[in-house]
Amino acid sequence: MKLQRKNRLRALSLGAVAVTGALALTACGSDDNGDGDKTSGNSSAAANAGSVKCDDAKGQLLADGSSAQKNAIDAWVKQFSQACKVQINYKGGGSGAGVTAFTQGQVAFAGSDSALKPDEVTASKKVCNGGQGIDLPMVGGPIAIGYNVPGVDNLVLDAPTLAKIFDSKITKWNDPAIAALNKGVKLPDLKIQAFHRSDESGTTDNFTKYLIATTPDNWKYDGGKAWQAKGGQSAPQSAGVAQQVKQTSGAIGYFELSYVKDGLKAVSIDTGASKPVAPSSESATADIAAAKVVGTGKDLSLKLDYKTKAEGAYPITLVTYEIVCDKGNKADTLPATKAFLRYIASEDGQKILPSIGYAPVPDEIIAKVRTTVDGLS
């Protein structure tokens, strides 16, 4: 189901449109982001606590998963916990860790930047009494390609060049392929230091899906949560990669837009549109708004368009899913799980996202998420 242009514009006007969320709350906390933006000064976030419906929520929730959504989770938890007196411990160990924790019954819900695979759905049936794990898209946004190249404030790359950089085929910043995309820019004779995730990550999965879809001749790997290309350097979680790029001259890495700060800059992508596209909530929304729901039943997993050439659409996006049982949730954690998911899917919960570098889920999709959350049992 393609979202109509009308829906996209409406979502943008609400400041809530992209989708990368559902990452860490359901069974695997988000990616990490321990040093991320906590949004403690966000006035719109502060205004939302009074609108939270706690119902019978109480006690403590354990969650693990995507680090990509960690900054969003931090902001949501702050508001929800103030209103409902529920303690939520979101570990943020990465999407892979979150899904594993969920299928082993260790967490109430998990966050993952990749939808559950068939074998993971099968495994979830052992902990979801009479039901199974489902994917609820809750937060979206761009995967930024952050770089640290002295003297270069604006950098344009395309899919073939990115693939060659992260596959150790292009090793100097003044390589002719990079120069051709950046006419008039003085590129240094500096070694490229490419950083990737050391842990299993939905961010890696989505980044490599982009490379596979757009430049298969230059990226001959299968993809998935684990990094497969040779060479490069690694760091755990999005915060770890961002930190390494920040402190290493000549570095480049991939992580969510909310980590682009403190001197880091982000690459604009040449997609074939009239102008290169920079990562932003708006440009990610333009891509995510064309996503198709491919999940069945109550599952709302999405198929993104990595090959878009639409004007102003940023192609390297992800959606973070909150993973939860459709039926058979534990009785002692179900009320708090439903209350928390209901809040983050609400208009107030989604409104927080653009100010911290994320994209809200489009109206048509988030409406389905709300209905599904209400029916969890």
Coordinates of C-alpha atoms in Angstrom, one line a residue:
M1 CA 0.0 0.0 0.0
K2 CA 1.7 3.2 -1.1
L3 CA 1.1 6.3 1.0
Q4 CA -0.5 9.0 -1.0
R5 CA 1.1 12.4 -1.4
K6 CA -1.7 13.9 0.7
N7 CA -0.7 11.7 3.6
R8 CA 2.9 12.6 3.3
L9 CA 2.1 16.4 3.4
R10 CA -0.2 15.9 6.3
A11 CA 2.4 13.9 8.2
L12 CA 5.0 16.5 7.6
S13 CA 2.8 19.3 8.8
L14 CA 2.4 17.4 12.1
G15 CA 6.1 17.1 12.3
A16 CA 5.7 13.4 12.4
V17 CA 6.5 11.4 9.4
A18 CA 9.5 9.1 9.0
V19 CA 9.7 5.7 10.4
T20 CA 12.6 4.1 12.1
G21 CA 11.4 3.4 15.3
A22 CA 10.0 0.4 16.8
L23 CA 13.5 -0.5 17.7
A24 CA 14.2 -1.2 21.2
L25 CA 11.2 -1.2 23.3
T26 CA 9.8 -4.6 22.7
A27 CA 12.3 -7.2 23.3
C28 CA 15.6 -5.8 22.7
G29 CA 16.4 -2.4 23.8
S30 CA 17.8 0.0 21.3
D31 CA 21.4 0.3 20.0
D32 CA 23.0 2.1 22.8
N33 CA 23.7 5.8 22.6
G34 CA 24.8 6.2 26.1
D35 CA 26.2 9.5 25.2
G36 CA 23.3 10.5 23.0
D37 CA 21.0 13.5 23.1
K38 CA 18.8 13.0 26.1
T39 CA 16.5 15.9 25.1
S40 CA 16.2 17.0 28.6
G41 CA 15.7 20.6 27.4
N42 CA 13.1 19.7 24.8
S43 CA 10.1 21.9 25.7
S44 CA 7.6 20.0 23.5
A45 CA 8.7 16.7 25.2
A46 CA 8.2 18.3 28.6
A47 CA 4.6 19.2 27.7
N48 CA 3.7 15.6 26.9
A49 CA 3.9 13.9 30.2
G50 CA 0.4 15.1 31.2
S51 CA -1.2 13.4 28.2
V52 CA 0.2 9.9 29.0
K53 CA -2.5 7.3 29.8
C54 CA -1.1 5.0 32.5
D55 CA -4.1 2.7 32.9
D56 CA -3.0 -0.2 35.2
A57 CA 0.7 0.2 34.3
K58 CA 3.1 -0.5 37.2
G59 CA 6.4 -2.0 38.1
Q60 CA 9.4 -2.4 35.8
L61 CA 9.9 -3.3 32.2
L62 CA 13.0 -4.8 30.8
A63 CA 13.8 -4.2 27.1
D64 CA 16.8 -4.5 24.8
G65 CA 17.7 -3.9 21.2
S66 CA 18.4 -1.3 18.6
S67 CA 20.8 1.5 19.5
A68 CA 19.5 3.5 16.6
Q69 CA 16.4 4.5 18.5
K70 CA 18.1 5.0 21.8
N71 CA 17.8 8.8 21.9
A72 CA 14.1 8.5 21.1
I73 CA 13.6 5.8 23.8
D74 CA 15.4 8.0 26.3
A75 CA 13.0 10.9 25.5
W76 CA 9.9 8.7 25.7
V77 CA 11.0 7.0 28.9
K78 CA 11.5 10.3 30.6
Q79 CA 8.0 11.4 29.9
F80 CA 6.3 8.1 30.5
S81 CA 8.1 7.3 33.7
Q82 CA 7.3 10.8 35.1
A83 CA 3.6 10.2 34.5
C84 CA 3.2 6.5 35.3
K85 CA 5.9 5.7 37.8
V86 CA 7.0 2.7 35.7
Q87 CA 10.7 2.0 35.5
I88 CA 11.8 1.0 32.0
N89 CA 15.3 -0.4 31.6
Y90 CA 16.2 -0.3 27.9
K91 CA 19.7 -1.8 27.4
G92 CA 20.3 -0.8 23.8
G93 CA 22.6 -3.7 23.0
G94 CA 21.8 -3.7 19.3
S95 CA 19.0 -5.2 17.2
G96 CA 20.5 -8.7 17.2
A97 CA 20.8 -8.7 21.0
G98 CA 17.3 -7.4 21.4
V99 CA 15.7 -10.1 19.1
T100 CA 17.6 -12.8 20.9
A101 CA 16.5 -11.5 24.3
F102 CA 12.9 -11.4 23.1
T103 CA 12.8 -14.9 21.7
Q104 CA 14.4 -16.2 24.9
G105 CA 11.7 -14.5 27.0
Q106 CA 14.1 -12.2 28.8
V107 CA 12.4 -8.9 28.0
A108 CA 8.9 -7.6 27.6
F109 CA 9.6 -6.1 24.2
A110 CA 12.5 -5.5 21.9
G111 CA 13.7 -2.8 19.5
S112 CA 15.0 -3.9 16.1
D113 CA 15.9 -2.0 12.9
S114 CA 15.1 -5.1 10.9
A115 CA 11.8 -7.0 10.9
L116 CA 11.6 -10.5 12.4
K117 CA 12.8 -13.3 10.1
P118 CA 10.7 -16.5 9.7
D119 CA 12.9 -18.5 12.1
E120 CA 12.7 -15.7 14.7
V121 CA 8.9 -15.7 14.4
T122 CA 9.0 -19.4 15.0
A123 CA 11.2 -19.0 18.0
S124 CA 8.9 -16.3 19.4
K125 CA 6.0 -18.7 19.6
K126 CA 7.7 -20.4 22.5
V127 CA 7.5 -17.3 24.6
C128 CA 4.2 -15.8 23.2
N129 CA 1.6 -18.2 24.7
G130 CA -0.8 -18.8 21.8
G131 CA 0.6 -16.0 19.7
Q132 CA 3.8 -14.8 18.1
G133 CA 6.1 -11.9 17.9
I134 CA 5.0 -9.0 15.6
D135 CA 6.8 -5.9 14.2
L136 CA 5.4 -2.5 15.1
P137 CA 7.1 0.4 13.2
M138 CA 7.5 3.2 15.8
V139 CA 10.3 5.4 14.7
G140 CA 12.0 6.1 11.5
G141 CA 14.8 8.2 10.1
P142 CA 17.9 8.5 8.0
I143 CA 21.1 6.5 8.4
A144 CA 23.7 9.3 8.1
I145 CA 27.1 8.7 6.6
G146 CA 29.2 10.7 9.1
Y147 CA 32.7 11.8 8.2
N148 CA 35.7 13.6 9.6
V149 CA 37.8 15.1 6.8
P150 CA 39.7 18.3 7.7
G151 CA 38.8 21.2 5.5
V152 CA 35.8 19.5 3.8
D153 CA 32.5 20.9 5.0
N154 CA 30.3 19.5 2.2
L155 CA 30.8 16.1 0.8
V156 CA 28.8 14.3 -1.9
L157 CA 29.0 10.5 -2.5
D158 CA 27.0 8.0 -4.4
A159 CA 26.2 4.3 -3.9
P160 CA 29.1 2.9 -6.0
T161 CA 31.6 5.1 -4.3
L162 CA 30.3 4.3 -0.8
A163 CA 30.4 0.6 -1.6
K164 CA 34.1 0.9 -2.7
I165 CA 35.0 2.9 0.4
F166 CA 33.5 0.4 2.8
D167 CA 34.9 -2.5 0.9
S168 CA 38.4 -1.0 1.0
K169 CA 38.6 -0.5 -2.8
I170 CA 38.9 3.3 -2.4
T171 CA 41.4 4.2 0.2
K172 CA 42.3 7.9 -0.2
W173 CA 40.1 10.9 0.1
N174 CA 41.4 12.5 -3.1
D175 CA 40.6 9.4 -5.2
P176 CA 39.4 10.4 -8.7
A177 CA 35.9 8.8 -8.1
I178 CA 35.4 11.1 -5.0
A179 CA 36.8 14.1 -6.8
A180 CA 34.4 13.6 -9.7
L181 CA 31.4 14.0 -7.3
N182 CA 32.9 17.0 -5.5
K183 CA 34.1 19.4 -8.2
G184 CA 35.7 22.5 -6.8
V185 CA 36.3 20.9 -3.4
K186 CA 39.9 20.5 -2.2
L187 CA 40.2 16.9 -1.1
P188 CA 43.2 16.0 1.0
D189 CA 45.7 13.2 0.3
L190 CA 44.5 11.5 3.4
K191 CA 43.9 7.8 4.2
I192 CA 40.3 6.8 4.6
Q193 CA 39.4 5.2 7.9
A194 CA 36.1 3.4 7.4
F195 CA 34.3 2.3 10.6
H196 CA 31.5 -0.3 10.8
R197 CA 29.5 -1.9 13.6
S198 CA 31.2 -4.7 15.5
D199 CA 27.9 -6.0 16.9
E200 CA 24.9 -7.4 15.0
S201 CA 22.9 -4.4 14.0
G202 CA 19.8 -3.5 12.1
T203 CA 21.6 -0.3 11.1
T204 CA 24.2 -2.4 9.3
D205 CA 21.4 -4.5 7.8
N206 CA 19.6 -1.4 6.4
F207 CA 22.8 0.2 5.2
T208 CA 23.9 -2.9 3.3
K209 CA 20.4 -3.4 1.9
Y210 CA 20.9 0.0 0.3
L211 CA 24.2 -1.0 -1.2
I212 CA 22.9 -4.3 -2.4
A213 CA 19.8 -2.7 -4.0
T214 CA 21.6 0.2 -5.7
T215 CA 25.1 -1.1 -6.7
P216 CA 25.2 -4.9 -6.6
D217 CA 28.2 -5.0 -8.9
N218 CA 30.2 -3.2 -6.3
W219 CA 28.7 -4.8 -3.2
K220 CA 28.8 -8.6 -3.5
Y221 CA 27.8 -9.6 0.0
D222 CA 24.6 -11.2 1.3
G223 CA 23.8 -8.5 3.8
G224 CA 22.3 -9.0 7.3
K225 CA 22.9 -7.7 10.7
A226 CA 26.5 -8.8 10.8
W227 CA 29.1 -6.9 8.9
Q228 CA 30.6 -9.0 6.0
A229 CA 33.0 -6.8 4.0
K230 CA 36.8 -7.2 4.6
G231 CA 39.0 -4.5 6.1
G232 CA 37.9 -1.4 7.9
Q233 CA 37.6 -0.9 11.6
S234 CA 34.8 -1.6 14.0
A235 CA 33.1 -0.3 17.1
P236 CA 30.0 -1.4 19.1
Q237 CA 26.6 0.3 18.8
S238 CA 25.9 3.6 16.9
A239 CA 27.4 5.7 19.6
G240 CA 30.6 3.8 19.4
V241 CA 31.0 4.2 15.7
A242 CA 30.1 7.9 15.9
Q243 CA 32.7 8.4 18.6
Q244 CA 35.4 6.8 16.6
V245 CA 34.6 8.9 13.5
K246 CA 34.6 12.0 15.6
Q247 CA 38.1 11.4 17.1
T248 CA 39.8 9.9 13.9
S249 CA 41.0 12.2 11.1
G250 CA 40.0 10.8 7.7
A251 CA 37.2 8.6 9.3
I252 CA 33.8 7.7 7.9
G253 CA 31.0 5.6 9.3
Y254 CA 27.3 5.0 9.3
F255 CA 24.9 5.8 12.2
E256 CA 21.6 7.6 12.8
L257 CA 21.2 11.3 12.2
S258 CA 20.8 12.0 16.0
Y259 CA 24.5 11.1 16.4
V260 CA 25.7 13.7 13.9
K261 CA 26.8 16.4 16.3
D262 CA 29.8 17.9 18.1
G263 CA 31.7 18.6 14.9
L264 CA 30.6 15.6 12.8
K265 CA 29.3 16.2 9.3
A266 CA 27.1 14.1 7.1
V267 CA 27.5 13.1 3.5
S268 CA 24.9 14.2 0.9
I269 CA 23.9 11.3 -1.4
D270 CA 23.8 11.6 -5.2
T271 CA 20.7 9.5 -6.0
G272 CA 20.3 10.6 -9.6
A273 CA 17.9 13.4 -8.7
S274 CA 18.7 16.9 -9.8
K275 CA 20.5 17.7 -6.5
P276 CA 22.3 15.6 -3.9
V277 CA 20.1 14.8 -0.9
A278 CA 21.3 15.4 2.7
P279 CA 19.9 13.3 5.6
S280 CA 17.1 15.0 7.5
S281 CA 13.8 14.1 9.1
E282 CA 12.0 15.6 6.1
S283 CA 14.1 13.8 3.4
A284 CA 13.8 10.5 5.2
T285 CA 10.1 11.0 5.4
A286 CA 9.9 11.5 1.7
D287 CA 11.4 8.1 1.2
I288 CA 9.6 6.3 4.0
A289 CA 6.2 7.7 3.0
A290 CA 6.4 5.4 -0.1
A291 CA 7.0 2.3 2.0
K292 CA 4.7 -0.7 1.6
V293 CA 3.3 -2.8 4.4
V294 CA 4.4 -6.4 3.7
G295 CA 3.6 -8.0 7.0
T296 CA 0.6 -10.2 7.4
G297 CA -2.0 -10.3 10.1
K298 CA -1.1 -7.9 12.9
D299 CA 2.5 -7.7 11.7
L300 CA 3.3 -4.3 10.2
S301 CA 6.8 -4.8 8.7
L302 CA 7.6 -2.5 5.8
K303 CA 9.5 -2.6 2.5
L304 CA 11.5 0.6 1.9
D305 CA 12.5 2.0 -1.4
Y306 CA 16.3 2.2 -1.3
K307 CA 16.5 2.9 -5.1
T308 CA 14.5 6.1 -5.0
K309 CA 15.4 9.0 -7.3
A310 CA 12.6 11.2 -6.1
E311 CA 13.5 14.8 -5.6
G312 CA 14.4 15.5 -1.9
A313 CA 14.1 11.8 -0.9
Y314 CA 17.0 10.4 1.1
P315 CA 17.5 6.8 0.2
I316 CA 19.4 5.3 3.2
T317 CA 16.6 5.1 5.8
L318 CA 15.5 2.7 8.4
V319 CA 12.5 1.9 10.5
T320 CA 12.8 0.7 14.0
Y321 CA 10.2 -1.8 15.1
E322 CA 9.1 -2.5 18.6
I323 CA 8.7 -6.3 18.8
V324 CA 6.0 -7.7 21.1
C325 CA 3.8 -10.7 21.3
D326 CA 0.4 -10.2 19.7
K327 CA -1.0 -12.7 22.2
G328 CA 0.4 -14.4 25.2
N329 CA 2.3 -11.5 26.8
K330 CA 3.1 -12.0 30.4
A331 CA 0.3 -10.8 32.7
D332 CA 2.5 -8.9 35.0
T333 CA 4.1 -6.8 32.3
L334 CA 1.3 -6.5 29.7
P335 CA -0.4 -3.4 31.2
A336 CA 2.8 -1.4 31.3
T337 CA 3.9 -2.6 27.9
K338 CA 0.6 -1.6 26.3
A339 CA 0.6 1.8 28.1
F340 CA 4.2 2.6 27.0
L341 CA 3.6 1.5 23.4
R342 CA 0.3 3.4 23.3
Y343 CA 2.1 6.6 24.4
I344 CA 5.0 6.4 21.9
A345 CA 2.6 5.7 19.1
S346 CA 0.4 8.6 20.1
E347 CA 0.5 12.0 18.4
D348 CA 2.3 13.5 21.4
G349 CA 4.8 10.7 21.5
Q350 CA 5.5 11.0 17.8
K351 CA 5.8 14.8 17.9
I352 CA 9.0 14.5 20.0
L353 CA 10.9 12.8 17.2
P354 CA 11.8 15.5 14.6
S355 CA 13.5 17.7 17.3
I356 CA 16.0 14.9 18.0
G357 CA 16.8 13.8 14.5
Y358 CA 14.1 11.1 13.9
A359 CA 11.1 10.9 11.6
P360 CA 7.7 10.1 12.9
V361 CA 5.8 7.2 11.3
P362 CA 3.4 8.3 8.6
D363 CA -0.2 8.8 9.6
E364 CA -1.7 5.8 7.7
I365 CA 0.8 3.4 9.2
I366 CA 0.9 4.7 12.8
A367 CA -2.9 4.5 12.9
K368 CA -2.6 0.8 12.3
V369 CA 0.0 0.5 15.0
R370 CA -2.3 2.2 17.5
T371 CA -5.1 -0.2 16.7
T372 CA -2.7 -3.2 17.1
V373 CA -1.4 -2.0 20.4
D374 CA -4.9 -1.7 21.8
G375 CA -5.5 -5.3 20.9
L376 CA -2.4 -6.8 22.5
S377 CA -3.3 -9.5 25.0

